[in-house]
Amino acid sequence: MTYRLGVDVGGTFTDLLLMDEESGDTYRAKVHSTPQDSSIGVFQGIERICCNAGVSPSQITQIMHGTTVATNAILQAQGAKMGLVTTSGYKQLLQIERSFVPGGLAAFIVWNMPDPLVDLELTVEAGERVGARGDVITPLDEEGIRKELSYLKDKGIESLTVSLVNSYANASHERRIREIAGGIMPDVPVSLSSEILPEMYEFERTLTTAANGYVAPVISSYLGRLQDDLGNRGIDASLHILRSDGGLASVEMVQNAPVNVLMSGPAGGVAGALWIAEQAGYKDLITFDMGGTSTDVALIENGTPLVRRETRVGDVTIRSSSLDVRSVGAGGGSIAHVPELTGALRVGPQSAGANPGPAAYGRGGENATVTDANVVLGRLPMILADQTQLDQSLAQGAVKTVADALGLDLQRGAEGIIDIVNENMYGAIRLVSVEQGYDPRDFALIAFGGAGPLHANAIGKLTQSWPVIIPPSPGVLCAYGDATTRLRNEASQTLIRRFSETSTEELGGILKELSERAAQALDAENVARSEQTCRYQLDCKYRGQGFVLTIEIDTNELEEGGLDLVASRFADMHTQMFTFAPDVEPEIVSLRTIALGQPTIATARAVQSGGPDPSAGRVGTTRIYVDGEEREASVYDRSRLLAGNRIAGPAMITETDSTTLILSDHVGEVDSLGNILINPAK
């Protein structure tokens, strides 16, 4: 037998899911992440999950890996020392930036502008100029650029970025600079803006390419080490990395363009949620992934996750496709505190992380966290999935500090921590729903992550999104997503045209050329053309606007509906987001094609049917604090529940990787796939 392995590395835990490729049987494991070297936690997890499943690691043939290595390199400012080549006159491009200050009123007074990814002293200019339509106005000064590159070599740069004005229209000068750099410093990786983002807007293109170069040595080193260690352990498996947009990429593709995996981790959860929800018959979803460090939310409409053309990591916003996942510093390890200045309770974004973790872990943590508050309220078992023994007295001591500062008793203080963190997560959900013209009441809420099911019912009450879906093995659903997604690649080109200045035929020709470029990466992975599908995207805006909206359309729709269909969809999207569509001619800014491999053939296992009575799964009762009072709650073992069982709240449902809380006046019903569907009691 052969096995497929999904691995998701989070800030606190590393989750693994092993899937038998013939039977579809799955095994799961959860280990503590090792931030100093993520591969240590990965191999600890592989050893544990193979031991649990009784299989040899050599039987693993495919590994799908969601990683935060590139993300952390930017967040922790641990990327490469980088040099930048720009067109003469554009040396301070990264320093000038866009005139945007994040925050509310008067934010410019307190906001400190972050340092650019490339120091000004490591930025050099190339004597050259290309016109907006690709004509060479000033030839490249090769002698001058040799001197500048030699200067950068003497400065000890570890990576080189080349971003010339209008190189998206003609990349010959950038390619020539790479050739020259290869002779001067052959061991330094070179990132070209014409390959990473061949689109207009020189600042966004330069910043995106710089981010690529910044993380390239880090991600290449990690993936190279991971592949070597796999071989040394006798694991001859193909390794693929989850992209920010929810697709898979080969190691070579990621090493060439690591900027595409900056949001690799959160994308796995969305992919996993979509996989299980579609089989359960739900296509309109809000995903709610609460882990130990943060909570990630996204919106799925008609089976398609929203994708945005910008990815934000810390203070860096790059132009790269990613699932529209919004993150908030609210997780099980989020620290609760009461600032002396305001006296108001705050939760997060600081986190206790994997080390020392919440106070209840007994590893030296002293600050009250969300996990500690749940322990005080009786909402967590005393032994977690990774065999961590929770210490109730330590949790009470930490939470008491917060409760005393608020003038509340212990349980009211703990409940206040839960209420605040729930509101923080509700705010993130509004970003992907209300602020984009969607009513959350029209969507089901699917909750996962180690802490998601514990808070899901309360979030459902805030959003009025029903049912609240708790999938099987919610603590490792991100690993499910990694194991069940498919290969993906894209190619793009800037094309500034008013609709009246182009035609369906012209656009179709360009898109077919881009399709060929996008498909070549899948060809290299031995994906036959007959197994590939292609999607088109057009970035459009109204004449005079400064922002664009992305319209997705497939091959047949473009051939049948043409530009009229694109214009109609653009107007509908504009109206949804801004309540109006002006009577102005739209124009195209960029074209993009997305090549996709075949989806994974995997189906969720059905559970045995039973009646409404869940008593066979009932293992006892416990006292929990809920709705402002202490109440008795039934406790159920999820592995014993059957399809059709109805569980009335208050109730706790335990399993190896998570705990689900059903509140008073709510009912959870088990469907045929083992999902728990929570709704208000009628």
PDB file of C-alpha atoms in Angstrom, residues 336-603:
ATOM      1  CA  ALA A 336      -5.018  38.529  28.065  1.00  0.00           C
ATOM      2  CA  HIS A 337      -3.925  41.671  29.868  1.00  0.00           C
ATOM      3  CA  VAL A 338      -5.330  44.842  31.399  1.00  0.00           C
ATOM      4  CA  PRO A 339      -3.222  47.929  30.537  1.00  0.00           C
ATOM      5  CA  GLU A 340      -2.875  50.312  33.490  1.00  0.00           C
ATOM      6  CA  LEU A 341      -3.491  53.304  31.230  1.00  0.00           C
ATOM      7  CA  THR A 342      -6.986  52.249  30.121  1.00  0.00           C
ATOM      8  CA  GLY A 343      -8.029  49.560  32.591  1.00  0.00           C
ATOM      9  CA  ALA A 344      -9.820  47.780  29.720  1.00  0.00           C
ATOM     10  CA  LEU A 345      -9.359  44.079  29.020  1.00  0.00           C
ATOM     11  CA  ARG A 346      -7.398  43.220  25.887  1.00  0.00           C
ATOM     12  CA  VAL A 347      -6.670  39.812  24.374  1.00  0.00           C
ATOM     13  CA  GLY A 348      -3.772  39.351  21.910  1.00  0.00           C
ATOM     14  CA  PRO A 349      -2.165  39.806  19.505  1.00  0.00           C
ATOM     15  CA  GLN A 350       0.737  38.695  21.696  1.00  0.00           C
ATOM     16  CA  SER A 351       0.830  34.923  22.085  1.00  0.00           C
ATOM     17  CA  ALA A 352       2.439  32.483  24.479  1.00  0.00           C
ATOM     18  CA  GLY A 353       3.213  30.337  21.421  1.00  0.00           C
ATOM     19  CA  ALA A 354       4.560  26.805  21.664  1.00  0.00           C
ATOM     20  CA  ASN A 355       7.127  27.768  24.275  1.00  0.00           C
ATOM     21  CA  PRO A 356       6.336  28.380  27.102  1.00  0.00           C
ATOM     22  CA  GLY A 357       2.668  28.164  26.067  1.00  0.00           C
ATOM     23  CA  PRO A 358      -0.358  28.854  28.292  1.00  0.00           C
ATOM     24  CA  ALA A 359       0.075  28.749  32.060  1.00  0.00           C
ATOM     25  CA  ALA A 360      -1.973  25.536  32.203  1.00  0.00           C
ATOM     26  CA  TYR A 361       0.730  23.722  30.205  1.00  0.00           C
ATOM     27  CA  GLY A 362       3.074  23.905  33.212  1.00  0.00           C
ATOM     28  CA  ARG A 363       6.084  24.949  31.118  1.00  0.00           C
ATOM     29  CA  GLY A 364       6.794  28.236  32.792  1.00  0.00           C
ATOM     30  CA  GLY A 365       4.071  30.376  31.239  1.00  0.00           C
ATOM     31  CA  GLU A 366       2.680  32.926  33.697  1.00  0.00           C
ATOM     32  CA  ASN A 367       0.394  35.079  31.546  1.00  0.00           C
ATOM     33  CA  ALA A 368      -3.318  34.328  31.265  1.00  0.00           C
ATOM     34  CA  THR A 369      -4.306  33.052  27.823  1.00  0.00           C
ATOM     35  CA  VAL A 370      -7.518  32.045  26.070  1.00  0.00           C
ATOM     36  CA  THR A 371      -6.687  28.400  26.787  1.00  0.00           C
ATOM     37  CA  ASP A 372      -6.322  29.177  30.495  1.00  0.00           C
ATOM     38  CA  ALA A 373      -9.713  30.924  30.468  1.00  0.00           C
ATOM     39  CA  ASN A 374     -11.327  27.859  28.890  1.00  0.00           C
ATOM     40  CA  VAL A 375      -9.720  25.636  31.525  1.00  0.00           C
ATOM     41  CA  VAL A 376     -11.096  27.841  34.304  1.00  0.00           C
ATOM     42  CA  LEU A 377     -14.562  27.650  32.736  1.00  0.00           C
ATOM     43  CA  GLY A 378     -14.355  23.854  32.576  1.00  0.00           C
ATOM     44  CA  ARG A 379     -14.513  23.757  28.778  1.00  0.00           C
ATOM     45  CA  LEU A 380     -11.381  21.692  28.105  1.00  0.00           C
ATOM     46  CA  PRO A 381     -10.375  18.134  29.050  1.00  0.00           C
ATOM     47  CA  MET A 382      -7.384  17.923  31.344  1.00  0.00           C
ATOM     48  CA  ILE A 383      -5.318  15.940  28.823  1.00  0.00           C
ATOM     49  CA  LEU A 384      -4.875  17.261  25.250  1.00  0.00           C
ATOM     50  CA  ALA A 385      -4.259  15.340  22.039  1.00  0.00           C
ATOM     51  CA  ASP A 386      -0.466  15.642  22.308  1.00  0.00           C
ATOM     52  CA  GLN A 387      -0.691  14.180  25.833  1.00  0.00           C
ATOM     53  CA  THR A 388      -0.165  17.592  27.431  1.00  0.00           C
ATOM     54  CA  GLN A 389      -1.515  17.476  30.989  1.00  0.00           C
ATOM     55  CA  LEU A 390      -3.345  20.707  31.851  1.00  0.00           C
ATOM     56  CA  ASP A 391      -2.910  22.164  35.326  1.00  0.00           C
ATOM     57  CA  GLN A 392      -6.119  23.815  36.497  1.00  0.00           C
ATOM     58  CA  SER A 393      -4.512  25.539  39.471  1.00  0.00           C
ATOM     59  CA  LEU A 394      -1.899  27.249  37.291  1.00  0.00           C
ATOM     60  CA  ALA A 395      -4.642  28.390  34.889  1.00  0.00           C
ATOM     61  CA  GLN A 396      -6.684  29.777  37.762  1.00  0.00           C
ATOM     62  CA  GLY A 397      -3.698  31.672  39.128  1.00  0.00           C
ATOM     63  CA  ALA A 398      -2.975  33.317  35.792  1.00  0.00           C
ATOM     64  CA  VAL A 399      -6.607  34.243  35.093  1.00  0.00           C
ATOM     65  CA  LYS A 400      -7.076  35.552  38.644  1.00  0.00           C
ATOM     66  CA  THR A 401      -4.504  38.265  37.928  1.00  0.00           C
ATOM     67  CA  VAL A 402      -6.677  39.533  35.062  1.00  0.00           C
ATOM     68  CA  ALA A 403      -9.940  39.131  36.973  1.00  0.00           C
ATOM     69  CA  ASP A 404      -8.564  41.067  39.960  1.00  0.00           C
ATOM     70  CA  ALA A 405      -7.460  43.905  37.696  1.00  0.00           C
ATOM     71  CA  LEU A 406     -11.022  44.096  36.354  1.00  0.00           C
ATOM     72  CA  GLY A 407     -12.653  43.807  39.780  1.00  0.00           C
ATOM     73  CA  LEU A 408     -14.421  40.565  38.818  1.00  0.00           C
ATOM     74  CA  ASP A 409     -14.577  37.095  40.287  1.00  0.00           C
ATOM     75  CA  LEU A 410     -12.508  34.351  38.685  1.00  0.00           C
ATOM     76  CA  GLN A 411     -15.155  32.872  36.383  1.00  0.00           C
ATOM     77  CA  ARG A 412     -16.537  36.222  35.213  1.00  0.00           C
ATOM     78  CA  GLY A 413     -12.993  37.308  34.412  1.00  0.00           C
ATOM     79  CA  ALA A 414     -12.412  34.138  32.415  1.00  0.00           C
ATOM     80  CA  GLU A 415     -15.690  34.586  30.552  1.00  0.00           C
ATOM     81  CA  GLY A 416     -14.688  38.164  29.757  1.00  0.00           C
ATOM     82  CA  ILE A 417     -11.503  36.886  28.107  1.00  0.00           C
ATOM     83  CA  ILE A 418     -13.564  34.518  25.937  1.00  0.00           C
ATOM     84  CA  ASP A 419     -16.054  37.267  25.029  1.00  0.00           C
ATOM     85  CA  ILE A 420     -13.288  39.640  23.931  1.00  0.00           C
ATOM     86  CA  VAL A 421     -11.444  37.084  21.815  1.00  0.00           C
ATOM     87  CA  ASN A 422     -14.753  36.070  20.176  1.00  0.00           C
ATOM     88  CA  GLU A 423     -15.441  39.693  19.244  1.00  0.00           C
ATOM     89  CA  ASN A 424     -11.936  40.001  17.775  1.00  0.00           C
ATOM     90  CA  MET A 425     -12.569  36.985  15.572  1.00  0.00           C
ATOM     91  CA  TYR A 426     -16.013  38.274  14.588  1.00  0.00           C
ATOM     92  CA  GLY A 427     -14.313  41.453  13.385  1.00  0.00           C
ATOM     93  CA  ALA A 428     -12.091  39.416  11.077  1.00  0.00           C
ATOM     94  CA  ILE A 429     -15.146  37.645   9.640  1.00  0.00           C
ATOM     95  CA  ARG A 430     -16.743  41.003   8.850  1.00  0.00           C
ATOM     96  CA  LEU A 431     -13.675  41.878   6.750  1.00  0.00           C
ATOM     97  CA  VAL A 432     -14.302  38.981   4.366  1.00  0.00           C
ATOM     98  CA  SER A 433     -18.087  39.282   4.376  1.00  0.00           C
ATOM     99  CA  VAL A 434     -19.802  42.579   5.236  1.00  0.00           C
ATOM    100  CA  GLU A 435     -16.979  44.803   3.969  1.00  0.00           C
ATOM    101  CA  GLN A 436     -17.098  43.041   0.602  1.00  0.00           C
ATOM    102  CA  GLY A 437     -20.855  43.172   0.190  1.00  0.00           C
ATOM    103  CA  TYR A 438     -21.727  39.724   1.574  1.00  0.00           C
ATOM    104  CA  ASP A 439     -24.252  39.007   4.309  1.00  0.00           C
ATOM    105  CA  PRO A 440     -22.783  36.389   6.689  1.00  0.00           C
ATOM    106  CA  ARG A 441     -26.306  35.101   7.335  1.00  0.00           C
ATOM    107  CA  ASP A 442     -26.280  33.678   3.802  1.00  0.00           C
ATOM    108  CA  PHE A 443     -23.331  31.412   4.592  1.00  0.00           C
ATOM    109  CA  ALA A 444     -22.640  28.386   6.759  1.00  0.00           C
ATOM    110  CA  LEU A 445     -19.728  28.671   9.188  1.00  0.00           C
ATOM    111  CA  ILE A 446     -17.198  25.829   9.129  1.00  0.00           C
ATOM    112  CA  ALA A 447     -14.891  25.771  12.150  1.00  0.00           C
ATOM    113  CA  PHE A 448     -11.615  23.929  12.551  1.00  0.00           C
ATOM    114  CA  GLY A 449      -8.159  24.223  14.044  1.00  0.00           C
ATOM    115  CA  GLY A 450      -7.397  23.006  17.536  1.00  0.00           C
ATOM    116  CA  ALA A 451      -9.467  25.753  19.196  1.00  0.00           C
ATOM    117  CA  GLY A 452     -12.045  26.524  16.492  1.00  0.00           C
ATOM    118  CA  PRO A 453     -14.790  24.059  17.548  1.00  0.00           C
ATOM    119  CA  LEU A 454     -14.589  25.333  21.127  1.00  0.00           C
ATOM    120  CA  HIS A 455     -15.549  28.865  20.039  1.00  0.00           C
ATOM    121  CA  ALA A 456     -17.576  28.092  16.896  1.00  0.00           C
ATOM    122  CA  ASN A 457     -21.053  28.086  18.442  1.00  0.00           C
ATOM    123  CA  ALA A 458     -20.456  31.519  19.999  1.00  0.00           C
ATOM    124  CA  ILE A 459     -19.151  32.883  16.694  1.00  0.00           C
ATOM    125  CA  GLY A 460     -22.222  31.484  14.951  1.00  0.00           C
ATOM    126  CA  LYS A 461     -24.418  33.441  17.359  1.00  0.00           C
ATOM    127  CA  LEU A 462     -22.536  36.645  16.512  1.00  0.00           C
ATOM    128  CA  THR A 463     -22.636  36.151  12.742  1.00  0.00           C
ATOM    129  CA  GLN A 464     -25.969  34.303  12.542  1.00  0.00           C
ATOM    130  CA  SER A 465     -24.274  31.930  10.095  1.00  0.00           C
ATOM    131  CA  TRP A 466     -26.016  28.554  10.317  1.00  0.00           C
ATOM    132  CA  PRO A 467     -25.336  25.770  10.441  1.00  0.00           C
ATOM    133  CA  VAL A 468     -22.032  25.856  12.234  1.00  0.00           C
ATOM    134  CA  ILE A 469     -20.169  22.885  10.756  1.00  0.00           C
ATOM    135  CA  ILE A 470     -17.593  20.985  12.805  1.00  0.00           C
ATOM    136  CA  PRO A 471     -15.837  18.561  10.418  1.00  0.00           C
ATOM    137  CA  PRO A 472     -14.238  15.303  11.537  1.00  0.00           C
ATOM    138  CA  SER A 473     -10.675  15.767  12.829  1.00  0.00           C
ATOM    139  CA  PRO A 474     -10.987  19.579  12.873  1.00  0.00           C
ATOM    140  CA  GLY A 475      -7.624  20.012  14.554  1.00  0.00           C
ATOM    141  CA  VAL A 476      -5.793  18.695  11.493  1.00  0.00           C
ATOM    142  CA  LEU A 477      -8.100  19.931   8.730  1.00  0.00           C
ATOM    143  CA  CYS A 478      -5.295  22.133   7.335  1.00  0.00           C
ATOM    144  CA  ALA A 479      -3.328  18.946   6.751  1.00  0.00           C
ATOM    145  CA  TYR A 480      -6.425  17.515   4.993  1.00  0.00           C
ATOM    146  CA  GLY A 481      -6.291  20.531   2.694  1.00  0.00           C
ATOM    147  CA  ASP A 482      -2.603  20.003   1.978  1.00  0.00           C
ATOM    148  CA  ALA A 483      -3.254  16.341   1.139  1.00  0.00           C
ATOM    149  CA  THR A 484      -6.261  16.916  -1.134  1.00  0.00           C
ATOM    150  CA  THR A 485      -5.384  19.956  -3.259  1.00  0.00           C
ATOM    151  CA  ARG A 486      -3.932  19.989  -6.780  1.00  0.00           C
ATOM    152  CA  LEU A 487      -1.075  21.439  -8.820  1.00  0.00           C
ATOM    153  CA  ARG A 488      -1.476  25.027  -9.955  1.00  0.00           C
ATOM    154  CA  ASN A 489       0.507  27.611 -11.914  1.00  0.00           C
ATOM    155  CA  GLU A 490      -0.284  30.962 -13.478  1.00  0.00           C
ATOM    156  CA  ALA A 491       1.018  33.389 -16.091  1.00  0.00           C
ATOM    157  CA  SER A 492       0.077  37.053 -16.537  1.00  0.00           C
ATOM    158  CA  GLN A 493       0.585  40.033 -18.820  1.00  0.00           C
ATOM    159  CA  THR A 494      -0.288  43.711 -18.645  1.00  0.00           C
ATOM    160  CA  LEU A 495      -2.558  44.943 -21.444  1.00  0.00           C
ATOM    161  CA  ILE A 496      -3.979  48.446 -21.092  1.00  0.00           C
ATOM    162  CA  ARG A 497      -7.043  48.534 -23.336  1.00  0.00           C
ATOM    163  CA  ARG A 498     -10.475  50.102 -23.177  1.00  0.00           C
ATOM    164  CA  PHE A 499     -13.133  47.563 -24.076  1.00  0.00           C
ATOM    165  CA  SER A 500     -13.836  49.474 -27.283  1.00  0.00           C
ATOM    166  CA  GLU A 501     -10.150  49.236 -28.265  1.00  0.00           C
ATOM    167  CA  THR A 502      -9.915  45.446 -28.195  1.00  0.00           C
ATOM    168  CA  SER A 503     -11.932  42.376 -29.139  1.00  0.00           C
ATOM    169  CA  THR A 504     -12.743  38.923 -27.852  1.00  0.00           C
ATOM    170  CA  GLU A 505     -10.495  37.482 -30.543  1.00  0.00           C
ATOM    171  CA  GLU A 506      -7.475  39.562 -29.491  1.00  0.00           C
ATOM    172  CA  LEU A 507      -7.945  38.701 -25.829  1.00  0.00           C
ATOM    173  CA  GLY A 508      -8.465  35.034 -26.648  1.00  0.00           C
ATOM    174  CA  GLY A 509      -5.193  34.905 -28.564  1.00  0.00           C
ATOM    175  CA  ILE A 510      -3.205  36.469 -25.735  1.00  0.00           C
ATOM    176  CA  LEU A 511      -4.839  34.248 -23.136  1.00  0.00           C
ATOM    177  CA  LYS A 512      -3.997  31.134 -25.144  1.00  0.00           C
ATOM    178  CA  GLU A 513      -0.333  32.203 -25.227  1.00  0.00           C
ATOM    179  CA  LEU A 514      -0.412  32.716 -21.471  1.00  0.00           C
ATOM    180  CA  SER A 515      -2.099  29.336 -21.048  1.00  0.00           C
ATOM    181  CA  GLU A 516       0.801  27.680 -22.811  1.00  0.00           C
ATOM    182  CA  ARG A 517       3.276  29.374 -20.462  1.00  0.00           C
ATOM    183  CA  ALA A 518       1.277  28.401 -17.375  1.00  0.00           C
ATOM    184  CA  ALA A 519       0.914  24.786 -18.531  1.00  0.00           C
ATOM    185  CA  GLN A 520       4.644  24.240 -18.986  1.00  0.00           C
ATOM    186  CA  ALA A 521       5.213  23.955 -15.220  1.00  0.00           C
ATOM    187  CA  LEU A 522       2.560  21.227 -15.018  1.00  0.00           C
ATOM    188  CA  ASP A 523       4.141  19.505 -18.015  1.00  0.00           C
ATOM    189  CA  ALA A 524       7.365  19.313 -16.018  1.00  0.00           C
ATOM    190  CA  GLU A 525       5.422  17.496 -13.270  1.00  0.00           C
ATOM    191  CA  ASN A 526       4.267  14.890 -15.834  1.00  0.00           C
ATOM    192  CA  VAL A 527       0.677  16.131 -15.804  1.00  0.00           C
ATOM    193  CA  ALA A 528      -0.749  15.312 -19.230  1.00  0.00           C
ATOM    194  CA  ARG A 529      -2.422  18.157 -21.109  1.00  0.00           C
ATOM    195  CA  SER A 530      -5.633  16.119 -21.153  1.00  0.00           C
ATOM    196  CA  GLU A 531      -5.609  16.219 -17.332  1.00  0.00           C
ATOM    197  CA  GLN A 532      -5.094  19.992 -17.149  1.00  0.00           C
ATOM    198  CA  THR A 533      -7.776  22.651 -16.970  1.00  0.00           C
ATOM    199  CA  CYS A 534      -7.410  26.374 -17.482  1.00  0.00           C
ATOM    200  CA  ARG A 535      -9.122  29.452 -16.064  1.00  0.00           C
ATOM    201  CA  TYR A 536      -8.903  33.048 -17.227  1.00  0.00           C
ATOM    202  CA  GLN A 537      -8.762  36.185 -15.098  1.00  0.00           C
ATOM    203  CA  LEU A 538      -9.056  39.786 -16.267  1.00  0.00           C
ATOM    204  CA  ASP A 539      -8.128  42.739 -14.051  1.00  0.00           C
ATOM    205  CA  CYS A 540     -10.552  45.552 -14.924  1.00  0.00           C
ATOM    206  CA  LYS A 541     -11.337  49.077 -13.772  1.00  0.00           C
ATOM    207  CA  TYR A 542     -13.443  51.994 -14.857  1.00  0.00           C
ATOM    208  CA  ARG A 543     -11.678  54.694 -16.814  1.00  0.00           C
ATOM    209  CA  GLY A 544     -10.096  57.101 -14.331  1.00  0.00           C
ATOM    210  CA  GLN A 545     -10.140  54.731 -11.368  1.00  0.00           C
ATOM    211  CA  GLY A 546      -6.952  53.769  -9.551  1.00  0.00           C
ATOM    212  CA  PHE A 547      -7.958  50.299  -8.335  1.00  0.00           C
ATOM    213  CA  VAL A 548      -8.923  47.136 -10.180  1.00  0.00           C
ATOM    214  CA  LEU A 549     -11.299  44.220  -9.670  1.00  0.00           C
ATOM    215  CA  THR A 550     -10.499  40.728 -10.892  1.00  0.00           C
ATOM    216  CA  ILE A 551     -13.068  38.949 -13.057  1.00  0.00           C
ATOM    217  CA  GLU A 552     -12.775  35.180 -13.517  1.00  0.00           C
ATOM    218  CA  ILE A 553     -14.136  33.493 -16.616  1.00  0.00           C
ATOM    219  CA  ASP A 554     -13.573  30.121 -18.251  1.00  0.00           C
ATOM    220  CA  THR A 555     -12.723  29.372 -21.870  1.00  0.00           C
ATOM    221  CA  ASN A 556     -16.245  28.534 -23.013  1.00  0.00           C
ATOM    222  CA  GLU A 557     -17.801  31.560 -21.304  1.00  0.00           C
ATOM    223  CA  LEU A 558     -15.344  33.927 -22.998  1.00  0.00           C
ATOM    224  CA  GLU A 559     -16.002  32.406 -26.413  1.00  0.00           C
ATOM    225  CA  GLU A 560     -19.790  32.528 -25.986  1.00  0.00           C
ATOM    226  CA  GLY A 561     -20.302  35.750 -24.005  1.00  0.00           C
ATOM    227  CA  GLY A 562     -17.243  37.747 -25.054  1.00  0.00           C
ATOM    228  CA  LEU A 563     -16.491  41.177 -23.642  1.00  0.00           C
ATOM    229  CA  ASP A 564     -20.155  41.847 -22.931  1.00  0.00           C
ATOM    230  CA  LEU A 565     -20.161  39.081 -20.332  1.00  0.00           C
ATOM    231  CA  VAL A 566     -16.939  40.423 -18.782  1.00  0.00           C
ATOM    232  CA  ALA A 567     -18.405  43.929 -18.590  1.00  0.00           C
ATOM    233  CA  SER A 568     -21.583  42.610 -16.986  1.00  0.00           C
ATOM    234  CA  ARG A 569     -19.685  40.650 -14.332  1.00  0.00           C
ATOM    235  CA  PHE A 570     -17.470  43.624 -13.615  1.00  0.00           C
ATOM    236  CA  ALA A 571     -20.486  45.899 -13.122  1.00  0.00           C
ATOM    237  CA  ASP A 572     -22.125  43.326 -10.832  1.00  0.00           C
ATOM    238  CA  MET A 573     -18.992  42.987  -8.711  1.00  0.00           C
ATOM    239  CA  HIS A 574     -18.538  46.754  -8.506  1.00  0.00           C
ATOM    240  CA  THR A 575     -22.162  47.147  -7.423  1.00  0.00           C
ATOM    241  CA  GLN A 576     -21.827  44.422  -4.802  1.00  0.00           C
ATOM    242  CA  MET A 577     -18.771  46.047  -3.245  1.00  0.00           C
ATOM    243  CA  PHE A 578     -19.639  49.736  -3.637  1.00  0.00           C
ATOM    244  CA  THR A 579     -23.445  49.733  -4.235  1.00  0.00           C
ATOM    245  CA  PHE A 580     -23.169  51.385  -7.669  1.00  0.00           C
ATOM    246  CA  ALA A 581     -21.699  50.955 -11.165  1.00  0.00           C
ATOM    247  CA  PRO A 582     -20.885  54.238 -12.977  1.00  0.00           C
ATOM    248  CA  ASP A 583     -21.889  54.817 -16.577  1.00  0.00           C
ATOM    249  CA  VAL A 584     -18.245  54.831 -17.687  1.00  0.00           C
ATOM    250  CA  GLU A 585     -16.473  52.563 -20.125  1.00  0.00           C
ATOM    251  CA  PRO A 586     -14.416  49.894 -18.362  1.00  0.00           C
ATOM    252  CA  GLU A 587     -10.883  49.033 -19.360  1.00  0.00           C
ATOM    253  CA  ILE A 588      -8.627  46.012 -19.018  1.00  0.00           C
ATOM    254  CA  VAL A 589      -5.380  46.335 -17.060  1.00  0.00           C
ATOM    255  CA  SER A 590      -3.979  42.796 -16.984  1.00  0.00           C
ATOM    256  CA  LEU A 591      -4.735  39.300 -18.249  1.00  0.00           C
ATOM    257  CA  ARG A 592      -3.965  36.100 -16.393  1.00  0.00           C
ATOM    258  CA  THR A 593      -4.345  32.374 -16.964  1.00  0.00           C
ATOM    259  CA  ILE A 594      -4.334  29.667 -14.294  1.00  0.00           C
ATOM    260  CA  ALA A 595      -3.401  26.102 -15.155  1.00  0.00           C
ATOM    261  CA  LEU A 596      -4.688  23.384 -12.818  1.00  0.00           C
ATOM    262  CA  GLY A 597      -3.900  19.705 -12.505  1.00  0.00           C
ATOM    263  CA  GLN A 598      -6.506  17.074 -11.709  1.00  0.00           C
ATOM    264  CA  PRO A 599      -8.049  17.217  -8.230  1.00  0.00           C
ATOM    265  CA  THR A 600      -7.165  14.527  -5.734  1.00  0.00           C
ATOM    266  CA  ILE A 601      -9.458  11.522  -5.893  1.00  0.00           C
ATOM    267  CA  ALA A 602     -10.403  11.241  -2.239  1.00  0.00           C
ATOM    268  CA  THR A 603     -13.757  10.975  -0.552  1.00  0.00           C
TER     269      THR A 603
END
